[in-house]
mmCIF file of C-alpha atoms in Angstrom:
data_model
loop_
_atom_site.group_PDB
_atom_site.id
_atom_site.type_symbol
_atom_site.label_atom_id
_atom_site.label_comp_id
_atom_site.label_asym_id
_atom_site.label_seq_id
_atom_site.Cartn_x
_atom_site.Cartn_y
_atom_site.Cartn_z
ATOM 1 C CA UNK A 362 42.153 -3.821 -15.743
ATOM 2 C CA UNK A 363 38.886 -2.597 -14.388
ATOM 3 C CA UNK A 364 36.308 -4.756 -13.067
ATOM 4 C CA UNK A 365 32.895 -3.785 -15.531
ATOM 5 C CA UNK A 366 29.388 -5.381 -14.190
ATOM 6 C CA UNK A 367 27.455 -4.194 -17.223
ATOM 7 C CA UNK A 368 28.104 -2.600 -20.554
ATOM 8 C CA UNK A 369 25.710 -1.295 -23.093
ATOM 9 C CA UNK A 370 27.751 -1.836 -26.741
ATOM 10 C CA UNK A 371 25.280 0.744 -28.663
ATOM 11 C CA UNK A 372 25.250 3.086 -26.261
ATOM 12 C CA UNK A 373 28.728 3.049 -24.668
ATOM 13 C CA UNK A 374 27.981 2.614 -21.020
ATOM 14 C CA UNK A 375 29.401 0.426 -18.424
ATOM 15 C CA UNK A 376 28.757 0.295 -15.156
ATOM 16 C CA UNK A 377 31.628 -0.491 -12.458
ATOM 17 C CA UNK A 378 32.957 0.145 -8.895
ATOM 18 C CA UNK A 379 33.699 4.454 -8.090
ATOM 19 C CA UNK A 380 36.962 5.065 -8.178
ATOM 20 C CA UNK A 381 38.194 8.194 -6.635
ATOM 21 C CA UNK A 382 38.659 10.168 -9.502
ATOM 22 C CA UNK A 383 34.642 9.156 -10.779
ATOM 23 C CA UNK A 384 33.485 11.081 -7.590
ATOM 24 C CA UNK A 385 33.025 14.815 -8.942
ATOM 25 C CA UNK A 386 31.436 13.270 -11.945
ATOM 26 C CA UNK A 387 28.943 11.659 -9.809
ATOM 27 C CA UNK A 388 28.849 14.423 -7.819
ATOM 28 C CA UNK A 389 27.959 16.744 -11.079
ATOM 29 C CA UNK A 390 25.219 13.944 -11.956
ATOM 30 C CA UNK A 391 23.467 14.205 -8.570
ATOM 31 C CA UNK A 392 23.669 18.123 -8.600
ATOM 32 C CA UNK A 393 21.610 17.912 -12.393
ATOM 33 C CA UNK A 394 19.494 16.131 -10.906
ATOM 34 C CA UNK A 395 18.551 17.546 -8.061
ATOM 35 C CA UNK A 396 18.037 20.607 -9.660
ATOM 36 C CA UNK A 397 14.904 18.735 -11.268
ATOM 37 C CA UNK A 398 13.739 18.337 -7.601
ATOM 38 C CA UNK A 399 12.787 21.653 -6.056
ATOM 39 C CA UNK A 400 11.014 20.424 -3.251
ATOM 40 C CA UNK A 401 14.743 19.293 -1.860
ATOM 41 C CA UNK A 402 17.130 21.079 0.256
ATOM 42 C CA UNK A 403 20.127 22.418 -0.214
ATOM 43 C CA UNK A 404 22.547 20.760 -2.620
ATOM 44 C CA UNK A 405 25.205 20.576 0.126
ATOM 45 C CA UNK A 406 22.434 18.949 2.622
ATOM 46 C CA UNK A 407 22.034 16.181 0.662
ATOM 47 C CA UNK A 408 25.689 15.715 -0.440
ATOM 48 C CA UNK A 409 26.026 15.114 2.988
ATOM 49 C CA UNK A 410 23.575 12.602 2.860
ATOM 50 C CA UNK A 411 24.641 11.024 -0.002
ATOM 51 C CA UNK A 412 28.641 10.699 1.820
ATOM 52 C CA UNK A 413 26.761 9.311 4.652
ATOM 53 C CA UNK A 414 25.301 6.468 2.383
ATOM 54 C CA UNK A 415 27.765 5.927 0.165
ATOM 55 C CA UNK A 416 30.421 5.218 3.702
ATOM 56 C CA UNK A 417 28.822 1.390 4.428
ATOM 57 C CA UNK A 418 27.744 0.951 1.221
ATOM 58 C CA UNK A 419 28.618 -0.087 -2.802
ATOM 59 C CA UNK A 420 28.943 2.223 -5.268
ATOM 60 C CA UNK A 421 28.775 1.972 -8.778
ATOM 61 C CA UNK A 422 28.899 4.103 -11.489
ATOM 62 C CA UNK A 423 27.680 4.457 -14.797
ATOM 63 C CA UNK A 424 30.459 5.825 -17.152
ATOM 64 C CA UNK A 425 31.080 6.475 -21.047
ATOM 65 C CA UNK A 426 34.039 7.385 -22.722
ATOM 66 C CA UNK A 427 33.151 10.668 -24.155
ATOM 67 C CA UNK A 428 30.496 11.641 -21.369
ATOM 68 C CA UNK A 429 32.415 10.386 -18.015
ATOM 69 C CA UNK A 430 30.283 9.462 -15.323
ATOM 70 C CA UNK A 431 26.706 9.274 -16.629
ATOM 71 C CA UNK A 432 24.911 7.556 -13.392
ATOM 72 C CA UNK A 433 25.362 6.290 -9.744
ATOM 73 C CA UNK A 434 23.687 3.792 -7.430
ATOM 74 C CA UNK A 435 23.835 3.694 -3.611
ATOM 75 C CA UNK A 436 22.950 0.537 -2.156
ATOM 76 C CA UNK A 437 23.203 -1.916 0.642
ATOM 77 C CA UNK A 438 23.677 -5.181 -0.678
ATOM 78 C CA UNK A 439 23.264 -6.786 2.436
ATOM 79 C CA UNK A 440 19.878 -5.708 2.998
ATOM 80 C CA UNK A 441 18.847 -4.823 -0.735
ATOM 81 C CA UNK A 442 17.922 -1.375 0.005
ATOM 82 C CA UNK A 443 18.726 1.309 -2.735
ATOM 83 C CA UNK A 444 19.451 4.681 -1.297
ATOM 84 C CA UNK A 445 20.172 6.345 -4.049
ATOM 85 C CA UNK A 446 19.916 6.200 -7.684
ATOM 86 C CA UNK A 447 20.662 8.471 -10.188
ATOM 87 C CA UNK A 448 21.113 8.645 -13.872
ATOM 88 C CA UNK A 449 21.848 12.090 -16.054
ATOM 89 C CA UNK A 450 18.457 13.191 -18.036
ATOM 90 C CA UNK A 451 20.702 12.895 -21.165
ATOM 91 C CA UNK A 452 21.126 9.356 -20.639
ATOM 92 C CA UNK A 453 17.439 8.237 -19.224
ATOM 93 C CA UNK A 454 15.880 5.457 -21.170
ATOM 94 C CA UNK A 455 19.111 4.009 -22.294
ATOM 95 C CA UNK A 456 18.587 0.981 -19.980
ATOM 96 C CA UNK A 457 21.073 2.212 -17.224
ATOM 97 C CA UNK A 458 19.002 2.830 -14.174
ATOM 98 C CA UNK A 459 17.458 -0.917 -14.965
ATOM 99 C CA UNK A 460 20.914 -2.347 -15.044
ATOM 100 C CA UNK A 461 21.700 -0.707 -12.067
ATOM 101 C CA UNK A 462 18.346 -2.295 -10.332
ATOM 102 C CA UNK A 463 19.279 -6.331 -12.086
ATOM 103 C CA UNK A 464 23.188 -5.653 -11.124
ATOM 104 C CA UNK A 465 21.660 -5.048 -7.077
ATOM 105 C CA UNK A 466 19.363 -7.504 -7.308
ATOM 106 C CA UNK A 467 21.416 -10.493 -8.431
ATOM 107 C CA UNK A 468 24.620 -9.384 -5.766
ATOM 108 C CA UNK A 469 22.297 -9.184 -2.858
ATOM 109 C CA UNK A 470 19.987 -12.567 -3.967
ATOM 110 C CA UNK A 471 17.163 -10.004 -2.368
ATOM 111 C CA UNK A 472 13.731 -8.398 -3.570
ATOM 112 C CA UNK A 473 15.124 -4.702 -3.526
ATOM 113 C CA UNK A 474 13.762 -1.719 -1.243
ATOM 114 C CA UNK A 475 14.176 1.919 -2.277
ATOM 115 C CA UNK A 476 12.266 5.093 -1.356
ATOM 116 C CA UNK A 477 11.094 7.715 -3.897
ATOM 117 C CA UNK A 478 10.401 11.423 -3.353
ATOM 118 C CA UNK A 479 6.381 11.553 -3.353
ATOM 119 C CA UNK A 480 6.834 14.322 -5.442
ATOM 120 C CA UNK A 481 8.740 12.361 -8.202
ATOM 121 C CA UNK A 482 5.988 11.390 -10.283
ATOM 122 C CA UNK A 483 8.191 10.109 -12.977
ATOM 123 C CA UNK A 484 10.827 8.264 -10.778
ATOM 124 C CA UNK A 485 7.853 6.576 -9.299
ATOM 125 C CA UNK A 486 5.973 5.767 -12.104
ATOM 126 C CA UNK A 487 9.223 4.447 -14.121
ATOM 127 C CA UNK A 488 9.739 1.618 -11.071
ATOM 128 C CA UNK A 489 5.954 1.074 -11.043
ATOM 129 C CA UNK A 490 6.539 -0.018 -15.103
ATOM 130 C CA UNK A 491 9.402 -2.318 -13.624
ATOM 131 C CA UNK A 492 6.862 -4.219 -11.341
ATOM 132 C CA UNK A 493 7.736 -2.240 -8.350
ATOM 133 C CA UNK A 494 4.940 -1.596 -5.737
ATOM 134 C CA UNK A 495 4.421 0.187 -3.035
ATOM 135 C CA UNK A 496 4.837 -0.898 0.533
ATOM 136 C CA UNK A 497 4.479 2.309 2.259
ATOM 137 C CA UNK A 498 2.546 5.505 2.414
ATOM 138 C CA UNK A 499 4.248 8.484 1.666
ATOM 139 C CA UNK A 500 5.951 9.415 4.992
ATOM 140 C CA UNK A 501 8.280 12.870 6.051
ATOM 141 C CA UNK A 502 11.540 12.168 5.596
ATOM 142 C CA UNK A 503 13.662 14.196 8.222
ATOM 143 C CA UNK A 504 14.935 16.826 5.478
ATOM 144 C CA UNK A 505 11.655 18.002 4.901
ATOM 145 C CA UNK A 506 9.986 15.710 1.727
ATOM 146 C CA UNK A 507 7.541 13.000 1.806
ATOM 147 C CA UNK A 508 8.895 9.680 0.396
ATOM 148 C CA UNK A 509 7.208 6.400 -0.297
ATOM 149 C CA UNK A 510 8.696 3.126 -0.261
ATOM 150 C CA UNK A 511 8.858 0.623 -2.938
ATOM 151 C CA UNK A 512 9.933 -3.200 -3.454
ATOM 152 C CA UNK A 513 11.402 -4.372 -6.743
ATOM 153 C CA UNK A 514 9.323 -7.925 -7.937
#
C-alpha cells in the first residue's frame, strides 16, 4: 500500500513519496514548465540541477489517476529549504502547490526558505498571497537568472 501525505477528494490528487516509475512524469512536469520560463537555460542544464537536488533530498509528487504525475517538490527537510517546486499549469489553483508548502512545513517543524526566479512574477506573487516575504534581494544565480529569496510565515 502506498504511503499518501495529502489527497484532494474533488480533485483527485494525492501527494506521496517518487517512486521510480513517477520520475519521467515529473520530469515531463518540470519540462512544461520551464518552457513558461525563457529566461532559463537549457532544459538538460537544469535537469541536472534538479538530479543534483533531488540526491540529499525528499521528493514528493503530486499524482492523479487519469493525469499521472501532476506536481513535484524538492526540499530539505532538515533545513526547510524548498528547491524546487513545481505544479502542471493545468492543475494550478487546485490547492496542490499549498499542500506541498503545509506537508514541508509540518515534517521539518521549520519556517520554510525557497528562492524564486526574479522574473517569475506570478510564482512570486502567489507565495507573497501565502504570507511569504522576502528576505533577500534578487541575486545571480550561477546559471545565469536573478532569484530572490523568500520565507514561508
Amino acid at each position: 500500500m502506498e504511503t499518501v501525505y495529502a489527497h484532494h477528494p474533488n480533485a483527485g490528487w494525492i501527494i506521496r513519496p517518487l517512486v521510480q516509475g513517477d520520475v519521467s512524469g515529473a520530469l515531463e512536469v518540470f519540462e512544461a514548465c520551464l518552457a513558461e520560463f525563457p529566461w532559463r537555460p537549457s532544459f538538460n542544464n537544469e535537469r541536472a540541477h534538479l538530479f543534483q537536488a533531488a540526491v540529499n533530498s525528499d521528493v514528493l509528487i503530486a499524482a492523479e489517476d487519469n493525469a499521472g504525475v501532476v506536481g513535484f517538490m524538492v526540499a530539505d527537510l532538515s533545513t526547510g529549504y524548498i528547491s524546487h517546486l513545481f505544479v502542471h499549469l493545468d492543475w494550478r489553483l487546485c490547492g496542490i502547490g499549498t499542500a506541498f508548502l503545509d506537508l514541508a512545513r509540518e515534517a521539518s517543524g521549520k519556517q520554510l526558505v525557497l528562492d524564486v526566479d526574479e522574473e517569475n512574477a506570478a510564482g512570486r506573487a502567489a507565495y507573497e498571497a501565502l504570507g511569504w516575504r522576502v528576505t533577500e534581494a534578487a541575486r545571480m544565480t550561477g546559471r545565469g537568472y536573478r532569484q530572490v529569496r523568500m520565507i514561508s510565515p
